[in-house]
mmCIF file of C-alpha atoms and ligand atoms in Angstrom:
data_model
loop_
_atom_site.group_PDB
_atom_site.id
_atom_site.type_symbol
_atom_site.label_atom_id
_atom_site.label_comp_id
_atom_site.label_asym_id
_atom_site.label_seq_id
_atom_site.Cartn_x
_atom_site.Cartn_y
_atom_site.Cartn_z
ATOM 1 C CA UNK A 20 63.416 70.821 67.853
ATOM 2 C CA UNK A 21 62.123 70.291 71.419
ATOM 3 C CA UNK A 22 65.829 69.919 72.708
ATOM 4 C CA UNK A 23 66.744 73.056 70.854
ATOM 5 C CA UNK A 24 64.149 74.963 72.840
ATOM 6 C CA UNK A 25 65.496 73.480 76.112
ATOM 7 C CA UNK A 26 69.004 74.414 75.274
ATOM 8 C CA UNK A 27 67.994 77.850 74.125
ATOM 9 C CA UNK A 28 65.982 78.515 77.577
ATOM 10 C CA UNK A 29 68.737 77.002 79.624
ATOM 11 C CA UNK A 30 71.362 79.139 78.149
ATOM 12 C CA UNK A 31 69.192 82.074 78.425
ATOM 13 C CA UNK A 32 68.331 81.464 82.177
ATOM 14 C CA UNK A 33 71.986 80.753 82.754
ATOM 15 C CA UNK A 34 73.286 83.938 81.347
ATOM 16 C CA UNK A 35 70.339 86.245 82.534
ATOM 17 C CA UNK A 36 70.635 84.921 86.090
ATOM 18 C CA UNK A 37 74.485 85.708 86.180
ATOM 19 C CA UNK A 38 73.709 89.190 84.680
ATOM 20 C CA UNK A 39 71.068 89.942 87.231
ATOM 21 C CA UNK A 40 73.310 88.653 90.229
ATOM 22 C CA UNK A 41 76.661 90.164 89.133
ATOM 23 C CA UNK A 42 75.701 93.183 87.291
ATOM 24 C CA UNK A 43 72.041 94.361 87.897
ATOM 25 C CA UNK A 44 71.739 93.652 91.636
ATOM 26 C CA UNK A 45 75.083 95.217 92.682
ATOM 27 C CA UNK A 46 74.329 98.274 90.563
ATOM 28 C CA UNK A 47 70.912 98.701 92.297
ATOM 29 C CA UNK A 48 72.583 98.232 95.497
ATOM 30 C CA UNK A 49 75.281 100.608 95.165
ATOM 31 C CA UNK A 50 74.080 103.309 92.739
ATOM 32 C CA UNK A 51 73.149 105.743 95.606
ATOM 33 C CA UNK A 52 76.315 105.827 97.477
ATOM 34 C CA UNK A 53 77.417 109.201 98.420
ATOM 35 C CA UNK A 54 80.581 110.769 99.668
ATOM 36 C CA UNK A 55 81.076 110.624 103.330
ATOM 37 C CA UNK A 56 81.177 113.508 105.801
ATOM 38 C CA UNK A 57 81.408 112.827 109.517
ATOM 39 C CA UNK A 58 80.281 116.278 110.314
ATOM 40 C CA UNK A 59 78.396 118.949 108.420
ATOM 41 C CA UNK A 60 81.479 121.161 108.134
ATOM 42 C CA UNK A 61 83.775 118.253 106.858
ATOM 43 C CA UNK A 62 85.220 118.134 103.410
ATOM 44 C CA UNK A 63 83.433 115.171 101.759
ATOM 45 C CA UNK A 64 85.452 112.008 100.950
ATOM 46 C CA UNK A 65 86.333 110.870 98.326
ATOM 47 C CA UNK A 66 86.941 113.908 96.044
ATOM 48 C CA UNK A 67 86.643 113.583 92.354
ATOM 49 C CA UNK A 68 89.671 113.950 90.479
ATOM 50 C CA UNK A 69 90.408 117.317 88.621
ATOM 51 C CA UNK A 70 92.757 119.246 86.123
ATOM 52 C CA UNK A 71 96.122 117.484 85.764
ATOM 53 C CA UNK A 72 95.332 114.582 88.117
ATOM 54 C CA UNK A 73 92.367 113.570 85.808
ATOM 55 C CA UNK A 74 94.664 113.969 82.654
ATOM 56 C CA UNK A 75 97.191 111.849 84.414
ATOM 57 C CA UNK A 76 94.588 108.929 84.876
ATOM 58 C CA UNK A 77 94.512 108.481 80.983
ATOM 59 C CA UNK A 78 98.353 108.261 81.012
ATOM 60 C CA UNK A 79 98.237 105.556 83.790
ATOM 61 C CA UNK A 80 95.583 103.571 81.562
ATOM 62 C CA UNK A 81 97.547 104.231 78.422
ATOM 63 C CA UNK A 82 100.806 102.713 79.975
ATOM 64 C CA UNK A 83 99.416 99.712 81.384
ATOM 65 C CA UNK A 84 100.514 100.476 85.110
ATOM 66 C CA UNK A 85 97.373 98.465 86.040
ATOM 67 C CA UNK A 86 99.065 95.252 84.854
ATOM 68 C CA UNK A 87 101.471 95.300 87.608
ATOM 69 C CA UNK A 88 99.896 97.615 90.227
ATOM 70 C CA UNK A 89 96.475 97.177 92.213
ATOM 71 C CA UNK A 90 94.577 99.815 93.782
ATOM 72 C CA UNK A 91 92.946 97.829 96.477
ATOM 73 C CA UNK A 92 93.715 97.587 100.166
ATOM 74 C CA UNK A 93 92.964 94.233 101.688
ATOM 75 C CA UNK A 94 91.210 93.819 105.009
ATOM 76 C CA UNK A 95 92.910 92.896 108.264
ATOM 77 C CA UNK A 96 91.620 89.374 107.857
ATOM 78 C CA UNK A 97 93.951 88.848 104.584
ATOM 79 C CA UNK A 98 97.412 89.009 103.751
ATOM 80 C CA UNK A 99 99.212 86.679 106.059
ATOM 81 C CA UNK A 100 102.829 86.314 107.234
ATOM 82 C CA UNK A 101 104.528 84.193 109.918
ATOM 83 C CA UNK A 102 106.373 85.596 112.938
ATOM 84 C CA UNK A 103 107.933 83.249 115.444
ATOM 85 C CA UNK A 104 105.765 80.324 114.234
ATOM 86 C CA UNK A 105 102.521 82.241 114.664
ATOM 87 C CA UNK A 106 100.326 83.287 111.630
ATOM 88 C CA UNK A 107 99.521 86.908 111.448
ATOM 89 C CA UNK A 108 97.225 88.733 109.162
ATOM 90 C CA UNK A 109 96.714 92.199 107.805
ATOM 91 C CA UNK A 110 99.868 92.743 105.935
ATOM 92 C CA UNK A 111 98.377 95.344 103.868
ATOM 93 C CA UNK A 112 97.665 97.711 106.657
ATOM 94 C CA UNK A 113 101.152 96.862 108.139
ATOM 95 C CA UNK A 114 102.909 97.855 104.930
ATOM 96 C CA UNK A 115 100.946 101.225 105.203
ATOM 97 C CA UNK A 116 99.151 100.555 102.057
ATOM 98 C CA UNK A 117 96.216 102.283 103.578
ATOM 99 C CA UNK A 118 94.718 103.136 107.047
ATOM 100 C CA UNK A 119 91.956 100.499 106.424
ATOM 101 C CA UNK A 120 90.508 98.186 103.918
ATOM 102 C CA UNK A 121 88.963 99.824 100.710
ATOM 103 C CA UNK A 122 85.338 99.725 100.230
ATOM 104 C CA UNK A 123 83.032 100.575 97.273
ATOM 105 C CA UNK A 124 82.600 103.973 98.433
ATOM 106 C CA UNK A 125 86.382 104.700 97.982
ATOM 107 C CA UNK A 126 85.645 104.271 94.019
ATOM 108 C CA UNK A 127 82.309 106.251 93.426
ATOM 109 C CA UNK A 128 84.220 108.758 91.147
ATOM 110 C CA UNK A 129 86.408 106.310 89.407
ATOM 111 C CA UNK A 130 85.185 105.251 86.005
ATOM 112 C CA UNK A 131 86.564 102.718 85.227
ATOM 113 C CA UNK A 132 87.961 101.766 88.597
ATOM 114 C CA UNK A 133 91.392 100.387 88.360
ATOM 115 C CA UNK A 134 91.457 97.763 90.980
ATOM 116 C CA UNK A 135 94.044 95.677 89.065
ATOM 117 C CA UNK A 136 94.616 91.842 89.787
ATOM 118 C CA UNK A 137 98.396 91.641 89.887
ATOM 119 C CA UNK A 138 100.717 92.842 92.360
ATOM 120 C CA UNK A 139 104.145 92.778 90.590
ATOM 121 C CA UNK A 140 104.581 96.086 92.180
ATOM 122 C CA UNK A 141 103.222 97.614 95.506
ATOM 123 C CA UNK A 142 99.639 98.587 95.758
ATOM 124 C CA UNK A 143 99.213 102.222 94.513
ATOM 125 C CA UNK A 144 95.721 102.926 96.121
ATOM 126 C CA UNK A 145 97.341 105.397 98.652
ATOM 127 C CA UNK A 146 100.633 106.168 97.158
ATOM 128 C CA UNK A 147 99.741 110.022 97.470
ATOM 129 C CA UNK A 148 99.895 109.708 101.258
ATOM 130 C CA UNK A 149 102.763 107.140 101.442
ATOM 131 C CA UNK A 150 105.095 109.014 99.168
ATOM 132 C CA UNK A 151 104.234 112.512 98.393
ATOM 133 C CA UNK A 152 107.531 113.565 96.638
ATOM 134 C CA UNK A 153 106.816 114.721 93.241
ATOM 135 C CA UNK A 154 110.739 114.598 92.500
ATOM 136 C CA UNK A 155 110.988 111.176 93.707
ATOM 137 C CA UNK A 156 108.157 109.960 91.494
ATOM 138 C CA UNK A 157 109.738 111.710 88.386
ATOM 139 C CA UNK A 158 113.239 110.144 89.019
ATOM 140 C CA UNK A 159 111.642 106.789 89.652
ATOM 141 C CA UNK A 160 109.444 106.969 86.519
ATOM 142 C CA UNK A 161 112.545 108.043 84.354
ATOM 143 C CA UNK A 162 114.396 104.881 85.557
ATOM 144 C CA UNK A 163 113.175 102.976 88.479
ATOM 145 C CA UNK A 164 116.752 101.652 88.949
ATOM 146 C CA UNK A 165 117.734 105.208 90.056
ATOM 147 C CA UNK A 166 115.592 104.756 93.084
ATOM 148 C CA UNK A 167 116.063 101.028 93.853
ATOM 149 C CA UNK A 168 118.742 99.079 92.144
ATOM 150 C CA UNK A 169 116.891 95.942 92.226
ATOM 151 C CA UNK A 170 113.641 97.209 90.657
ATOM 152 C CA UNK A 171 112.054 95.314 87.707
ATOM 153 C CA UNK A 172 109.651 98.071 86.805
ATOM 154 C CA UNK A 173 110.019 99.274 83.202
ATOM 155 C CA UNK A 174 111.541 102.613 82.540
ATOM 156 C CA UNK A 175 109.113 105.367 81.347
ATOM 157 C CA UNK A 176 111.946 107.415 79.911
ATOM 158 C CA UNK A 177 109.749 108.212 76.985
ATOM 159 C CA UNK A 178 107.680 110.563 79.041
ATOM 160 C CA UNK A 179 110.698 112.761 79.518
ATOM 161 C CA UNK A 180 112.868 114.917 77.102
ATOM 162 C CA UNK A 181 116.638 115.576 77.339
ATOM 163 C CA UNK A 182 117.395 119.089 76.148
ATOM 164 C CA UNK A 183 120.325 121.371 75.724
ATOM 165 C CA UNK A 184 120.201 124.174 78.511
ATOM 166 C CA UNK A 185 119.668 127.647 77.110
ATOM 167 C CA UNK A 186 120.311 130.129 79.905
ATOM 168 C CA UNK A 187 120.014 128.532 83.159
ATOM 169 C CA UNK A 188 118.779 124.995 84.303
ATOM 170 C CA UNK A 189 115.004 124.760 84.506
ATOM 171 C CA UNK A 190 113.401 124.300 88.085
ATOM 172 C CA UNK A 191 111.606 121.409 86.760
ATOM 173 C CA UNK A 192 114.716 119.590 85.558
ATOM 174 C CA UNK A 193 115.186 116.288 87.366
ATOM 175 C CA UNK A 194 118.084 116.130 89.640
ATOM 176 C CA UNK A 195 120.067 113.122 88.837
ATOM 177 C CA UNK A 196 123.520 112.403 87.954
ATOM 178 C CA UNK A 197 124.671 112.027 84.436
ATOM 179 C CA UNK A 198 124.691 108.252 84.805
ATOM 180 C CA UNK A 199 120.909 108.386 84.449
ATOM 181 C CA UNK A 200 120.464 111.316 82.042
ATOM 182 C CA UNK A 201 123.072 110.787 79.230
ATOM 183 C CA UNK A 202 120.898 107.799 77.808
ATOM 184 C CA UNK A 203 117.490 108.245 79.751
ATOM 185 C CA UNK A 204 116.192 104.877 80.262
ATOM 186 C CA UNK A 205 119.325 103.219 80.609
ATOM 187 C CA UNK A 206 122.458 103.410 83.138
ATOM 188 C CA UNK A 207 125.390 105.051 81.226
ATOM 189 C CA UNK A 208 128.974 104.509 81.891
ATOM 190 C CA UNK A 209 131.973 105.251 79.640
ATOM 191 C CA UNK A 210 134.428 102.276 79.062
ATOM 192 C CA UNK A 211 138.010 102.690 80.569
ATOM 193 C CA UNK A 212 139.153 103.644 77.129
ATOM 194 C CA UNK A 213 136.335 106.219 76.647
ATOM 195 C CA UNK A 214 136.959 107.692 80.366
ATOM 196 C CA UNK A 215 140.813 108.018 79.376
ATOM 197 C CA UNK A 216 139.828 109.970 76.252
ATOM 198 C CA UNK A 217 137.342 112.128 78.233
ATOM 199 C CA UNK A 218 140.243 112.793 80.894
ATOM 200 C CA UNK A 219 142.717 113.496 78.178
ATOM 201 C CA UNK A 220 140.243 116.297 76.700
ATOM 202 C CA UNK A 221 138.776 117.894 79.779
ATOM 203 C CA UNK A 222 140.415 116.131 82.663
ATOM 204 C CA UNK A 223 141.526 119.364 84.312
ATOM 205 C CA UNK A 224 138.145 120.850 84.211
ATOM 206 C CA UNK A 225 136.532 117.780 85.590
ATOM 207 C CA UNK A 226 138.924 117.686 88.559
ATOM 208 C CA UNK A 227 138.376 121.459 89.242
ATOM 209 C CA UNK A 228 134.723 121.064 89.045
ATOM 210 C CA UNK A 229 134.403 117.923 91.093
ATOM 211 C CA UNK A 230 137.193 118.506 93.582
ATOM 212 C CA UNK A 231 136.957 122.305 93.639
ATOM 213 C CA UNK A 232 140.765 122.476 93.990
ATOM 214 C CA UNK A 233 140.598 120.926 97.389
ATOM 215 C CA UNK A 234 143.372 118.400 98.343
ATOM 216 C CA UNK A 235 142.199 114.837 98.074
ATOM 217 C CA UNK A 236 143.220 111.663 99.539
ATOM 218 C CA UNK A 237 143.491 110.011 96.198
ATOM 219 C CA UNK A 238 145.833 110.575 93.230
ATOM 220 C CA UNK A 239 143.792 110.989 90.034
ATOM 221 C CA UNK A 240 146.617 109.945 87.804
ATOM 222 C CA UNK A 241 146.506 106.346 89.204
ATOM 223 C CA UNK A 242 144.061 103.690 87.895
ATOM 224 C CA UNK A 243 142.193 103.621 91.343
ATOM 225 C CA UNK A 244 142.071 107.464 91.352
ATOM 226 C CA UNK A 245 140.576 107.447 88.005
ATOM 227 C CA UNK A 246 137.960 105.023 88.879
ATOM 228 C CA UNK A 247 137.057 107.059 92.071
ATOM 229 C CA UNK A 248 137.012 110.127 89.996
ATOM 230 C CA UNK A 249 134.690 108.473 87.403
ATOM 231 C CA UNK A 250 132.282 107.408 90.231
ATOM 232 C CA UNK A 251 132.021 111.021 91.428
ATOM 233 C CA UNK A 252 131.643 112.505 87.861
ATOM 234 C CA UNK A 253 128.931 110.084 87.098
ATOM 235 C CA UNK A 254 126.699 111.103 90.103
ATOM 236 C CA UNK A 255 127.312 114.770 89.186
ATOM 237 C CA UNK A 256 124.747 116.524 86.834
ATOM 238 C CA UNK A 257 125.430 117.102 83.171
ATOM 239 C CA UNK A 258 126.599 120.711 82.509
ATOM 240 C CA UNK A 259 124.908 121.276 79.171
ATOM 241 C CA UNK A 260 121.982 119.137 79.346
ATOM 242 C CA UNK A 261 118.848 118.683 81.464
ATOM 243 C CA UNK A 262 115.864 116.161 81.557
ATOM 244 C CA UNK A 263 112.461 117.571 81.686
ATOM 245 C CA UNK A 264 109.043 115.913 82.243
ATOM 246 C CA UNK A 265 106.735 116.178 79.364
ATOM 247 C CA UNK A 266 103.079 117.340 79.987
ATOM 248 C CA UNK A 267 102.175 113.663 80.333
ATOM 249 C CA UNK A 268 104.765 112.807 82.925
ATOM 250 C CA UNK A 269 103.686 115.896 84.995
ATOM 251 C CA UNK A 270 100.060 114.720 84.718
ATOM 252 C CA UNK A 271 100.978 111.214 85.618
ATOM 253 C CA UNK A 272 102.721 112.327 88.795
ATOM 254 C CA UNK A 273 99.829 114.665 89.791
ATOM 255 C CA UNK A 274 97.346 111.531 89.522
ATOM 256 C CA UNK A 275 99.808 109.402 91.641
ATOM 257 C CA UNK A 276 99.791 112.271 94.374
ATOM 258 C CA UNK A 277 96.013 112.324 94.075
ATOM 259 C CA UNK A 278 95.534 108.682 94.922
ATOM 260 C CA UNK A 279 94.696 108.748 98.653
ATOM 261 C CA UNK A 280 92.279 106.229 99.158
ATOM 262 C CA UNK A 281 91.754 104.574 102.585
ATOM 263 C CA UNK A 282 93.023 107.756 104.084
ATOM 264 C CA UNK A 283 89.683 108.609 105.830
ATOM 265 C CA UNK A 284 87.968 106.238 108.038
ATOM 266 C CA UNK A 285 84.523 105.001 106.876
ATOM 267 C CA UNK A 286 81.735 103.509 108.901
ATOM 268 C CA UNK A 287 81.403 100.551 106.762
ATOM 269 C CA UNK A 288 85.061 99.777 106.787
ATOM 270 C CA UNK A 289 85.313 98.147 109.976
ATOM 271 C CA UNK A 290 88.299 95.826 109.545
HETATM 272 C C1 HEC B 325 106.280 95.358 84.861
HETATM 273 C C2 HEC B 325 105.658 95.625 85.976
HETATM 274 C C3 HEC B 325 105.506 97.111 86.256
HETATM 275 C C4 HEC B 325 104.823 98.075 85.574
HETATM 276 C C5 HEC B 325 104.257 97.889 84.101
HETATM 277 C C6 HEC B 325 104.836 99.211 86.197
HETATM 278 N N1 HEC B 325 105.434 98.951 87.604
HETATM 279 FE FE1 HEC B 325 105.516 100.518 89.150
HETATM 280 N N2 HEC B 325 106.525 99.134 90.105
HETATM 281 C C7 HEC B 325 106.848 97.761 89.690
HETATM 282 C C8 HEC B 325 107.730 97.268 90.663
HETATM 283 C C9 HEC B 325 108.290 95.835 90.627
HETATM 284 C C10 HEC B 325 107.809 98.191 91.768
HETATM 285 C C11 HEC B 325 108.628 97.978 93.078
HETATM 286 C C12 HEC B 325 110.140 98.400 92.819
HETATM 287 C C13 HEC B 325 110.504 99.966 92.593
HETATM 288 O O1 HEC B 325 110.061 100.660 93.546
HETATM 289 O O2 HEC B 325 110.659 100.345 91.613
HETATM 290 C C14 HEC B 325 107.173 99.310 91.365
HETATM 291 C C15 HEC B 325 107.043 100.460 92.196
HETATM 292 C C16 HEC B 325 106.214 101.574 91.769
HETATM 293 C C17 HEC B 325 106.133 102.787 92.456
HETATM 294 C C18 HEC B 325 106.567 102.915 93.852
HETATM 295 C C19 HEC B 325 105.638 102.317 94.907
HETATM 296 C C20 HEC B 325 106.106 102.406 96.446
HETATM 297 O O3 HEC B 325 105.395 102.065 97.211
HETATM 298 O O4 HEC B 325 107.296 102.867 96.750
HETATM 299 C C21 HEC B 325 105.241 103.717 91.816
HETATM 300 C C22 HEC B 325 104.789 104.935 92.169
HETATM 301 C C23 HEC B 325 105.053 102.963 90.398
HETATM 302 N N3 HEC B 325 105.715 101.803 90.490
HETATM 303 C C24 HEC B 325 104.187 103.531 89.580
HETATM 304 C C25 HEC B 325 103.957 102.931 88.312
HETATM 305 C C26 HEC B 325 103.420 103.592 87.168
HETATM 306 C C27 HEC B 325 102.777 104.963 87.401
HETATM 307 C C28 HEC B 325 103.307 102.781 86.181
HETATM 308 C C29 HEC B 325 102.640 103.104 84.848
HETATM 309 C C30 HEC B 325 103.332 104.328 84.121
HETATM 310 C C31 HEC B 325 104.048 101.515 86.541
HETATM 311 N N4 HEC B 325 104.459 101.811 87.899
HETATM 312 C C32 HEC B 325 104.239 100.421 85.779
HETATM 313 C C33 HEC B 325 106.393 97.195 88.510
HETATM 314 C C34 HEC B 325 105.805 97.896 87.545
#
């Protein structure tokens, strides 16, 4: 019985001291952190997420982006590489992951914070500054291989729809060649037999469309000519179909563009 009491008190002390040290004390220390303004007239940093970007944060959470992407910039003291036999540090800043390291104030409006632990892909704390192109993010999300052939990021094609064009092509349609849009999520290419069939059916239209009646340096009847024509055709957009972002894809990209941490200097983030 005596020993039971010792075990109970010991366990209680162990758990309560870690709770005090790791939860309560940091909470007490950081609870009053305020956005930063260098001068009275400045816009406060950070700004809370709003509207589409806020909705996009949910999509980011739901799709597990966190498992491969961190949102924390390491200080100049960390992240080493070797150059001419000399060890250097600060690889995150060098890769433009942010202007400076991130500190707790960067996250005051993030609930939950999405610091992440893995960097299978690059850090995204500052992606809105590093790559502000909405179109690039959509084509990359539809199929990361369309942007970087070597990418191992999964395709998020289920956040897009492929529709028959009624009237004219929508402004929001992704501008990608048919190799990426015939089967969203995959790279499509007809077999040589299928290509022959397509050519037999619509060869002349395809040649006129792609080459516009211009004289070419290749003969589209020879095997090499056919292959070159196929390459051109695959990178041209589909005539009848378009790929559009769903509301979720739109929100996700708005969220990525709003990720602008470590953009403003903070007095507590010295290195
Ligand atoms: C299995 C791991 C994995 C998952 C899950 C993942 N990514 Fe990636 N991501 C990568 C890799 C690897 C790269 C680098 C290659 C590339 O650019 O495609 C990358 C690149 C990126 C880039 C370009 C970054 C830059 O600096 O150019 C963005 C933006 C991005 N991912 C967003 C997302 C979003 C949003 C999600 C969730 C919907 C997600 N990723 C899910 C692995 C992943």
